[in-house]
């Protein structure tokens, strides 16, 4: 199968996508509107590689895996017991059989059988020809070579696993777009396949912006804060299984911002930044995004995370055509693109600066978009429903995310409470949370005892 059969569509411009979406208003975009926009903006990357099964965990299949064999390859026993012809079972009657041999896992029994015979059999052993039922050992009594089965303890066909019941030869065992979880690795191995064809790893560059942002190791100074976003984003990206390109902290200075954007766009499929996208922000980040790319600046009807910039930063060829590369942009020798793949620059996610807003916009928008770019076809994890133990203030007409702790109530139902200060810069309440309470666009205040949706971190982090 040719895994490059689907040629990527040429990327669409912000204006083209905006024209397609009904009621698109960049100054009051709903969270759902953002998701619709991103689905149109990003495309799966097309390169793929073959990797050994131990390196395939978390990778996305570039092609269907067709089963070369049936699993299991033979009918076999699901229990330790005695195999016999289940046609001899009669309702209300005990059955007495003669044991004529033993079948072990890996050592089939192949003698001839008479009516009334049975074969002692171990779990996983091939069912002897003509036998279709296994009575577990604990349901029998024995007397020399006689095996007695009480009345009505089993039905014909019980405790037999059928050839191909897990996977049938020629069938699709795993579909292209599947992200390989531990069970899938085991399934691949059960087919006897030592390698799989996976989508190449997505490359995502990140940098923090802001004059007040200190790198670790720098002396604290008044009005400055240590860069926490870079580490949070590193963690989120690493868990997603992408290759992270860390470009550090970039001060609010045009030449340095330009160099960082050029470098990021030349090396990466996606560029994530934090800070400097607020409306009226007096810095150069927005201006540089505009200059180097095709970018939309949004005010999203959500909390936290209102300002966000999204678009495409021009790639190497376009950039070089626009102006000569800076000294920095030559340091990209490790970057190589598939000859069949166009590098049209990188998708840009300009996130707000507040640490919690970064995480919320990542969960809500960036993560699903990156999964799509990774070629992954899995549905987003379902939201959990839990009873709020407290009233929650909520303004209708925007989506609000609150940090919550979900636990099991004494009656067995799920309940959720918020975790302290919900300020958009307060990371400690994020650390104390095991999920985000999602208060949807149209909803107003929540009363104690109302059921709310929760996006659990387990599964998305
Ligand atoms: P901005 O979106 O640039 O207006 O930033 C909003 C708030 O987030 C400001 O208080 C910034 O100091 C803070 N902030 C921005 N970037 C970071 C970062 N990388 N680490 C920690 N805080 C940040
Ligand atoms: Mg700022």
Coordinates of C-alpha atoms and ligand atoms in Angstrom, one line a residue:
X1 CA 0.0 0.0 0.0
X2 CA 1.3 3.4 -0.9
X3 CA 1.1 5.5 2.2
X4 CA 1.6 8.7 0.3
X5 CA -1.4 8.1 -1.9
X6 CA -3.3 11.0 -0.4
X7 CA -1.6 14.1 -1.7
X8 CA -1.9 17.0 0.8
X9 CA -4.2 19.8 -0.3
X10 CA -2.4 23.1 -0.7
X11 CA -2.8 25.1 2.5
X12 CA -5.6 27.6 2.6
X13 CA -5.2 31.2 3.6
X14 CA -6.8 32.8 6.6
X15 CA -9.0 34.8 4.3
X16 CA -10.2 31.7 2.4
X17 CA -11.0 29.9 5.6
X18 CA -12.7 32.9 7.2
X19 CA -14.9 33.3 4.1
X20 CA -16.0 29.7 4.4
X21 CA -17.2 29.9 8.0
X22 CA -20.6 31.4 8.7
X23 CA -20.7 34.3 11.2
X24 CA -16.9 34.3 11.6
X25 CA -16.0 37.2 13.8
X26 CA -12.3 37.3 14.9
X27 CA -13.3 39.7 17.7
X28 CA -15.8 37.4 19.3
X29 CA -15.0 33.8 18.2
X30 CA -16.6 30.9 20.1
X31 CA -14.4 28.0 21.2
X32 CA -16.3 25.8 18.7
X33 CA -15.5 28.4 16.0
X34 CA -11.8 28.1 16.8
X35 CA -12.0 24.3 16.4
X36 CA -13.8 24.6 13.1
X37 CA -11.2 27.1 11.9
X38 CA -8.3 24.9 12.9
X39 CA -9.7 21.8 11.2
X40 CA -9.6 23.7 8.0
X41 CA -6.2 25.2 8.6
X42 CA -4.1 22.2 9.5
X43 CA -3.4 19.1 7.4
X44 CA -1.7 15.8 8.3
X45 CA 2.0 15.6 7.4
X46 CA 2.8 13.0 4.7
X47 CA 6.2 11.6 5.5
X48 CA 6.5 8.1 7.0
X49 CA 9.2 5.8 8.3
X50 CA 9.5 2.2 9.4
X51 CA 10.3 1.6 13.1
X52 CA 10.8 -1.4 15.3
X53 CA 7.9 -2.3 17.6
X54 CA 9.6 -1.1 20.7
X55 CA 10.0 2.4 19.1
X56 CA 6.4 2.5 17.9
X57 CA 4.6 3.3 21.2
X58 CA 2.6 6.5 20.7
X59 CA 3.4 6.7 17.0
X60 CA 0.6 6.9 14.4
X61 CA 0.2 4.2 11.8
X62 CA 0.8 5.5 8.2
X63 CA -1.0 2.6 6.7
X64 CA -3.5 -0.2 7.6
X65 CA -2.0 -3.3 9.1
X66 CA -3.5 -6.3 7.3
X67 CA -3.2 -9.5 9.2
X68 CA -0.9 -12.0 7.5
X69 CA -2.3 -14.8 9.7
X70 CA -5.3 -15.8 11.8
X71 CA -5.0 -15.2 15.5
X72 CA -5.3 -17.6 17.1
X73 CA -4.0 -19.9 14.3
X74 CA -6.0 -23.0 15.5
X75 CA -9.1 -23.7 17.7
X76 CA -7.7 -24.1 21.1
X77 CA -8.7 -24.6 24.7
X78 CA -9.5 -21.7 27.0
X79 CA -9.2 -23.9 30.2
X80 CA -7.3 -26.7 31.7
X81 CA -9.7 -29.7 31.6
X82 CA -10.9 -32.4 29.2
X83 CA -11.8 -31.9 25.5
X84 CA -14.6 -34.0 24.1
X85 CA -17.4 -34.0 21.5
X86 CA -20.1 -31.8 22.9
X87 CA -22.8 -33.6 20.8
X88 CA -22.9 -36.2 23.6
X89 CA -24.3 -33.7 26.2
X90 CA -27.9 -34.4 27.2
X91 CA -30.0 -32.0 29.3
X92 CA -30.4 -33.3 32.9
X93 CA -27.9 -36.1 32.3
X94 CA -24.4 -36.7 33.7
X95 CA -21.7 -37.9 31.2
X96 CA -18.9 -40.3 31.7
X97 CA -15.9 -40.4 29.3
X98 CA -12.7 -42.3 28.9
X99 CA -9.5 -40.3 28.8
X100 CA -7.2 -41.5 26.0
X101 CA -4.3 -38.9 26.0
X102 CA -3.1 -35.4 26.8
X103 CA -2.8 -32.2 24.7
X104 CA -0.3 -29.6 25.9
X105 CA 0.1 -26.0 24.7
X106 CA 2.7 -26.4 22.0
X107 CA 2.3 -30.2 21.8
X108 CA -0.9 -31.2 20.0
X109 CA -2.5 -34.6 20.5
X110 CA -3.2 -36.4 17.3
X111 CA -4.4 -39.9 18.1
X112 CA -7.7 -41.5 16.9
X113 CA -10.8 -41.1 19.0
X114 CA -13.8 -43.3 19.5
X115 CA -17.2 -42.1 20.7
X116 CA -17.1 -41.5 24.5
X117 CA -13.4 -40.6 24.5
X118 CA -11.9 -37.4 25.8
X119 CA -8.4 -35.9 25.9
X120 CA -6.9 -34.1 28.9
X121 CA -6.1 -30.6 27.6
X122 CA -4.2 -27.6 28.9
X123 CA -5.0 -23.9 28.2
X124 CA -3.8 -22.9 24.7
X125 CA -3.4 -26.4 23.5
X126 CA -4.8 -27.2 20.0
X127 CA -8.2 -28.8 20.1
X128 CA -7.9 -32.4 18.8
X129 CA -9.8 -32.9 15.5
X130 CA -13.5 -33.6 16.0
X131 CA -13.7 -32.2 19.6
X132 CA -15.4 -29.0 20.3
X133 CA -16.0 -28.6 24.0
X134 CA -13.8 -28.4 27.1
X135 CA -15.0 -29.2 30.5
X136 CA -12.8 -27.4 33.1
X137 CA -11.0 -29.8 35.5
X138 CA -12.9 -28.5 38.5
X139 CA -16.2 -29.6 37.1
X140 CA -15.1 -33.2 36.9
X141 CA -14.3 -36.2 39.1
X142 CA -12.0 -38.9 37.9
X143 CA -11.7 -42.6 38.6
X144 CA -8.7 -44.2 36.8
X145 CA -9.1 -43.3 33.1
X146 CA -12.8 -42.4 33.6
X147 CA -13.8 -38.7 33.7
X148 CA -17.3 -37.9 35.1
X149 CA -19.1 -34.7 34.3
X150 CA -22.1 -33.7 36.4
X151 CA -25.4 -32.8 34.6
X152 CA -26.0 -29.4 33.2
X153 CA -22.7 -27.8 34.0
X154 CA -21.8 -26.8 30.5
X155 CA -23.0 -26.4 26.9
X156 CA -21.6 -27.6 23.7
X157 CA -18.7 -25.4 22.4
X158 CA -17.9 -24.0 25.9
X159 CA -14.3 -23.1 26.7
X160 CA -13.0 -23.4 23.2
X161 CA -11.4 -20.4 21.4
X162 CA -12.0 -20.4 17.7
X163 CA -9.3 -20.0 15.1
X164 CA -9.3 -16.3 13.9
X165 CA -11.6 -15.1 16.7
X166 CA -9.1 -12.3 17.6
X167 CA -8.0 -11.5 14.0
X168 CA -8.8 -13.2 10.7
X169 CA -6.2 -13.6 8.0
X170 CA -6.5 -10.8 5.4
X171 CA -8.6 -8.6 7.6
X172 CA -7.5 -5.1 8.7
X173 CA -6.0 -5.6 12.2
X174 CA -5.3 -1.9 12.8
X175 CA -6.3 1.1 10.7
X176 CA -4.1 3.9 9.4
X177 CA -4.3 6.8 11.8
X178 CA -4.3 4.6 14.9
X179 CA -2.0 5.9 17.7
X180 CA -0.3 2.8 18.9
X181 CA -1.1 2.1 22.6
X182 CA 0.3 -0.8 24.5
X183 CA -2.5 -3.2 23.5
X184 CA -1.8 -2.3 19.8
X185 CA 1.9 -3.1 20.2
X186 CA 0.9 -6.5 21.6
X187 CA -1.5 -7.0 18.7
X188 CA 1.1 -6.1 16.1
X189 CA 3.5 -8.6 17.8
X190 CA 0.8 -11.3 17.8
X191 CA 0.8 -11.1 14.0
X192 CA 4.5 -11.8 13.9
X193 CA 5.4 -8.4 12.6
X194 CA 8.6 -6.9 14.0
X195 CA 8.3 -3.4 12.4
X196 CA 5.5 -1.0 11.5
X197 CA 5.2 1.9 9.1
X198 CA 4.4 5.1 11.1
X199 CA 3.9 8.8 10.2
X200 CA 7.1 10.7 10.7
X201 CA 7.4 12.5 14.0
X202 CA 5.9 16.0 14.0
X203 CA 8.4 18.8 14.8
X204 CA 7.1 21.5 17.0
X205 CA 9.1 24.6 17.9
X206 CA 8.4 26.7 21.0
X207 CA 9.6 30.0 22.4
X208 CA 8.4 32.3 25.2
X209 CA 8.2 36.0 24.5
X210 CA 8.2 39.0 26.8
X211 CA 10.7 41.5 28.2
X212 CA 9.7 40.6 31.7
X213 CA 10.4 36.9 31.3
X214 CA 13.5 35.5 32.9
X215 CA 15.3 32.4 31.9
X216 CA 16.3 30.0 34.6
X217 CA 19.7 31.0 36.1
X218 CA 19.1 34.8 35.5
X219 CA 19.0 37.1 38.6
X220 CA 15.5 38.0 39.7
X221 CA 14.7 41.7 39.0
X222 CA 11.8 43.9 39.8
X223 CA 8.7 43.2 37.6
X224 CA 10.2 40.1 36.1
X225 CA 9.0 36.5 36.3
X226 CA 10.7 33.2 35.6
X227 CA 9.6 31.6 32.4
X228 CA 7.3 28.7 33.3
X229 CA 5.4 28.3 30.0
X230 CA 8.4 26.8 28.2
X231 CA 8.5 24.0 30.7
X232 CA 4.8 23.4 30.7
X233 CA 4.6 23.4 26.9
X234 CA 7.7 21.1 26.8
X235 CA 5.8 18.6 29.0
X236 CA 2.6 18.8 27.0
X237 CA 4.4 18.4 23.7
X238 CA 6.6 15.5 25.0
X239 CA 3.6 13.6 26.2
X240 CA 2.0 14.0 22.8
X241 CA 5.0 12.3 21.3
X242 CA 6.2 15.1 19.1
X243 CA 9.8 16.3 18.6
X244 CA 10.2 19.4 20.6
X245 CA 12.5 22.2 19.3
X246 CA 13.2 24.5 22.2
X247 CA 14.0 28.1 21.1
X248 CA 14.2 29.6 24.6
X249 CA 13.0 33.0 25.8
X250 CA 13.0 35.7 23.2
X251 CA 12.9 39.3 24.3
X252 CA 10.5 41.9 22.8
X253 CA 13.0 43.1 20.3
X254 CA 12.3 43.0 16.5
X255 CA 15.5 41.5 15.3
X256 CA 15.5 38.7 17.8
X257 CA 11.8 37.9 17.3
X258 CA 12.3 37.8 13.6
X259 CA 15.3 35.4 13.9
X260 CA 13.3 33.2 16.2
X261 CA 10.3 33.0 13.9
X262 CA 12.5 32.3 10.9
X263 CA 14.4 29.6 12.6
X264 CA 11.2 28.0 14.0
X265 CA 9.4 28.1 10.6
X266 CA 12.4 26.6 8.8
X267 CA 12.7 23.7 11.2
X268 CA 9.3 22.9 12.4
X269 CA 5.8 21.9 11.2
X270 CA 4.2 24.0 13.9
X271 CA 5.4 26.9 16.0
X272 CA 4.0 27.7 19.4
X273 CA 4.7 30.9 21.2
X274 CA 3.4 32.4 24.4
X275 CA 2.8 36.0 25.2
X276 CA 2.4 39.2 23.3
X277 CA -0.8 38.5 21.5
X278 CA -3.2 40.6 23.6
X279 CA -5.1 43.3 21.8
X280 CA -3.4 46.6 22.4
X281 CA -0.2 44.9 23.4
X282 CA 2.6 47.4 23.0
X283 CA 5.2 44.9 21.9
X284 CA 6.6 43.6 18.6
X285 CA 5.4 40.0 18.7
X286 CA 2.1 40.7 16.9
X287 CA 3.8 42.9 14.4
X288 CA 6.4 40.3 13.6
X289 CA 3.7 37.6 13.2
X290 CA 1.9 39.8 10.8
X291 CA 5.0 40.6 8.8
X292 CA 6.3 37.0 8.5
X293 CA 3.1 35.2 8.0
X294 CA -0.6 34.9 7.3
X295 CA -2.1 35.3 10.7
X296 CA -5.4 35.9 12.3
X297 CA -5.6 37.6 15.7
X298 CA -8.6 36.5 17.8
X299 CA -10.5 37.5 20.9
X300 CA -12.0 34.2 21.9
X301 CA -15.2 34.0 23.9
X302 CA -13.6 31.9 26.6
X303 CA -12.0 32.1 30.0
X304 CA -9.1 31.8 30.5
X305 CA -7.3 32.3 27.2
X306 CA -9.0 35.1 25.4
X307 CA -6.3 36.4 23.0
X308 CA -4.8 34.0 20.5
X309 CA -3.0 34.3 17.1
X310 CA -3.3 31.5 14.6
X311 CA -2.0 31.1 11.0
X312 CA 1.0 30.1 9.0
X313 CA 4.5 31.4 9.2
X314 CA 6.3 31.3 5.8
X315 CA 8.7 28.4 5.3
X316 CA 12.3 28.5 4.3
X317 CA 11.9 29.0 0.5
X318 CA 9.4 31.8 0.9
X319 CA 11.4 33.4 3.6
X320 CA 14.6 33.4 1.6
X321 CA 12.7 34.8 -1.3
X322 CA 11.4 37.6 0.9
X323 CA 14.7 38.6 2.4
X324 CA 18.2 37.1 3.0
X325 CA 18.3 34.7 5.9
X326 CA 19.8 36.0 9.1
X327 CA 22.8 34.3 10.6
X328 CA 20.5 32.3 12.8
X329 CA 18.5 30.8 10.1
X330 CA 21.4 29.0 8.6
X331 CA 21.6 26.8 11.7
X332 CA 19.1 24.4 10.3
X333 CA 21.2 21.6 8.9
X334 CA 19.4 18.9 11.1
X335 CA 16.2 19.7 9.3
X336 CA 15.4 17.5 6.4
X337 CA 12.1 17.1 4.6
X338 CA 10.7 14.3 2.7
X339 CA 11.3 14.8 -1.0
X340 CA 7.6 14.3 -1.7
X341 CA 6.6 16.7 1.0
X342 CA 6.3 20.4 0.5
X343 CA 7.4 22.6 3.3
X344 CA 5.0 25.5 3.2
X345 CA 6.2 26.9 6.4
X346 CA 4.8 26.2 9.9
X347 CA 1.4 26.5 11.4
X348 CA 1.5 29.1 14.1
X349 CA -0.2 29.0 17.5
X350 CA 0.4 32.3 19.3
X351 CA -0.9 31.5 22.8
X352 CA -1.6 34.1 25.5
X353 CA 1.1 34.6 28.1
X354 CA -0.7 33.6 31.3
X355 CA 0.5 30.2 32.4
X356 CA -3.0 28.7 32.9
X357 CA -4.3 30.3 29.7
X358 CA -1.4 28.5 27.8
X359 CA -2.5 25.1 29.2
X360 CA -6.2 25.6 28.5
X361 CA -5.7 26.8 25.0
X362 CA -3.3 24.0 24.4
X363 CA -5.9 21.4 25.6
X364 CA -8.8 23.0 23.8
X365 CA -7.2 23.9 20.5
X366 CA -3.6 23.1 20.0
X367 CA -3.6 19.4 21.0
X368 CA -6.5 18.4 18.7
X369 CA -4.8 20.4 15.8
X370 CA -1.4 18.7 16.4
X371 CA -3.0 15.3 16.6
X372 CA -4.6 16.0 13.2
X373 CA -1.2 17.1 11.8
X374 CA 0.3 13.8 13.2
X375 CA -2.2 11.9 11.0
X376 CA -4.1 10.6 14.0
X377 CA -7.7 9.8 13.5
X378 CA -8.7 9.1 17.1
X379 CA -11.8 10.8 18.5
X380 CA -11.2 13.3 21.4
X381 CA -11.5 11.6 24.8
X382 CA -15.0 11.8 26.1
X383 CA -15.8 14.4 28.8
X384 CA -16.8 12.9 32.1
X385 CA -20.0 14.0 33.9
X386 CA -19.7 14.9 37.5
X387 CA -21.8 16.6 40.1
X388 CA -20.5 20.0 41.2
X389 CA -20.3 20.1 45.0
X390 CA -20.4 23.9 44.9
X391 CA -22.1 26.7 43.0
X392 CA -20.0 28.1 40.1
X393 CA -20.3 31.6 38.7
X394 CA -20.4 31.5 34.9
X395 CA -21.3 34.1 32.2
X396 CA -23.4 32.8 29.3
X397 CA -21.9 33.5 25.9
X398 CA -18.4 32.2 26.5
X399 CA -16.8 28.9 27.4
X400 CA -15.2 28.8 30.8
X401 CA -12.7 26.2 32.1
X402 CA -12.2 25.8 35.8
X403 CA -9.6 23.7 37.5
X404 CA -11.3 20.8 39.3
X405 CA -10.7 17.7 41.4
X406 CA -12.9 14.8 40.5
X407 CA -13.5 12.1 43.2
X408 CA -15.9 9.4 43.9
X409 CA -18.7 10.3 46.3
X410 CA -19.8 7.9 49.1
X411 CA -22.8 6.8 47.0
X412 CA -20.4 5.9 44.1
X413 CA -21.3 8.8 41.8
X414 CA -18.6 11.2 40.6
X415 CA -18.3 14.6 42.1
X416 CA -16.1 17.6 41.4
X417 CA -14.9 20.7 43.3
X418 CA -12.7 23.5 42.1
X419 CA -9.1 23.8 43.3
X420 CA -8.5 27.2 44.8
X421 CA -7.7 30.5 43.1
X422 CA -8.9 30.4 39.5
X423 CA -6.7 33.3 38.3
X424 CA -5.3 32.8 34.9
X425 CA -1.8 33.1 36.1
X426 CA -2.2 30.7 39.1
X427 CA -0.4 27.4 38.3
X428 CA -0.7 26.0 41.8
X429 CA -4.5 25.4 41.4
X430 CA -3.7 23.7 38.0
X431 CA -1.2 21.4 39.8
X432 CA -3.9 20.5 42.4
X433 CA -6.4 19.7 39.7
X434 CA -7.0 16.3 37.9
X435 CA -9.2 17.9 35.2
X436 CA -10.8 21.0 33.8
X437 CA -14.5 21.6 34.4
X438 CA -15.9 22.7 31.0
X439 CA -18.7 25.2 31.3
X440 CA -20.2 25.4 27.8
X441 CA -20.8 28.5 25.8
X442 CA -24.5 28.9 26.3
X443 CA -24.6 27.9 30.0
X444 CA -25.1 30.3 32.9
X445 CA -24.4 29.8 36.6
X446 CA -24.1 26.3 38.0
X447 CA -25.8 25.4 41.3
X448 CA -24.4 23.0 43.8
X449 CA -25.7 19.6 42.8
X450 CA -25.8 20.4 39.0
X451 CA -24.0 18.0 36.7
X452 CA -21.1 19.5 34.7
X453 CA -18.6 18.2 32.1
X454 CA -15.0 17.6 33.0
X455 CA -12.0 17.1 30.7
X456 CA -9.8 14.7 32.7
X457 CA -6.1 15.3 32.4
X458 CA -5.4 11.6 32.4
X459 CA -5.6 10.8 28.7
X460 CA -4.8 14.3 27.5
X461 CA -1.6 15.0 29.4
Ligands
LIG1 P1 0.9 38.6 27.8 O1 -0.1 37.7 27.1 O2 2.2 38.8 27.1 O3 0.2 40.0 28.1 O4 1.2 38.0 29.2 C1 0.2 37.8 30.2 C2 0.8 37.5 31.5 O5 1.5 36.3 31.4 C3 1.8 38.5 32.0 O6 1.6 38.7 33.4 C4 3.2 37.8 31.8 O7 4.1 38.2 32.7 C5 2.8 36.3 31.9 N1 3.7 35.5 31.1 C6 3.9 35.7 29.8 N2 4.8 34.7 29.4 C7 5.1 34.0 30.5 C8 6.0 32.9 30.6 N3 6.7 32.4 29.6 N4 6.1 32.3 31.9 C9 5.4 32.9 32.9 N5 4.6 33.9 32.8 C10 4.4 34.5 31.6
LIG2 MG1 3.4 40.6 27.2

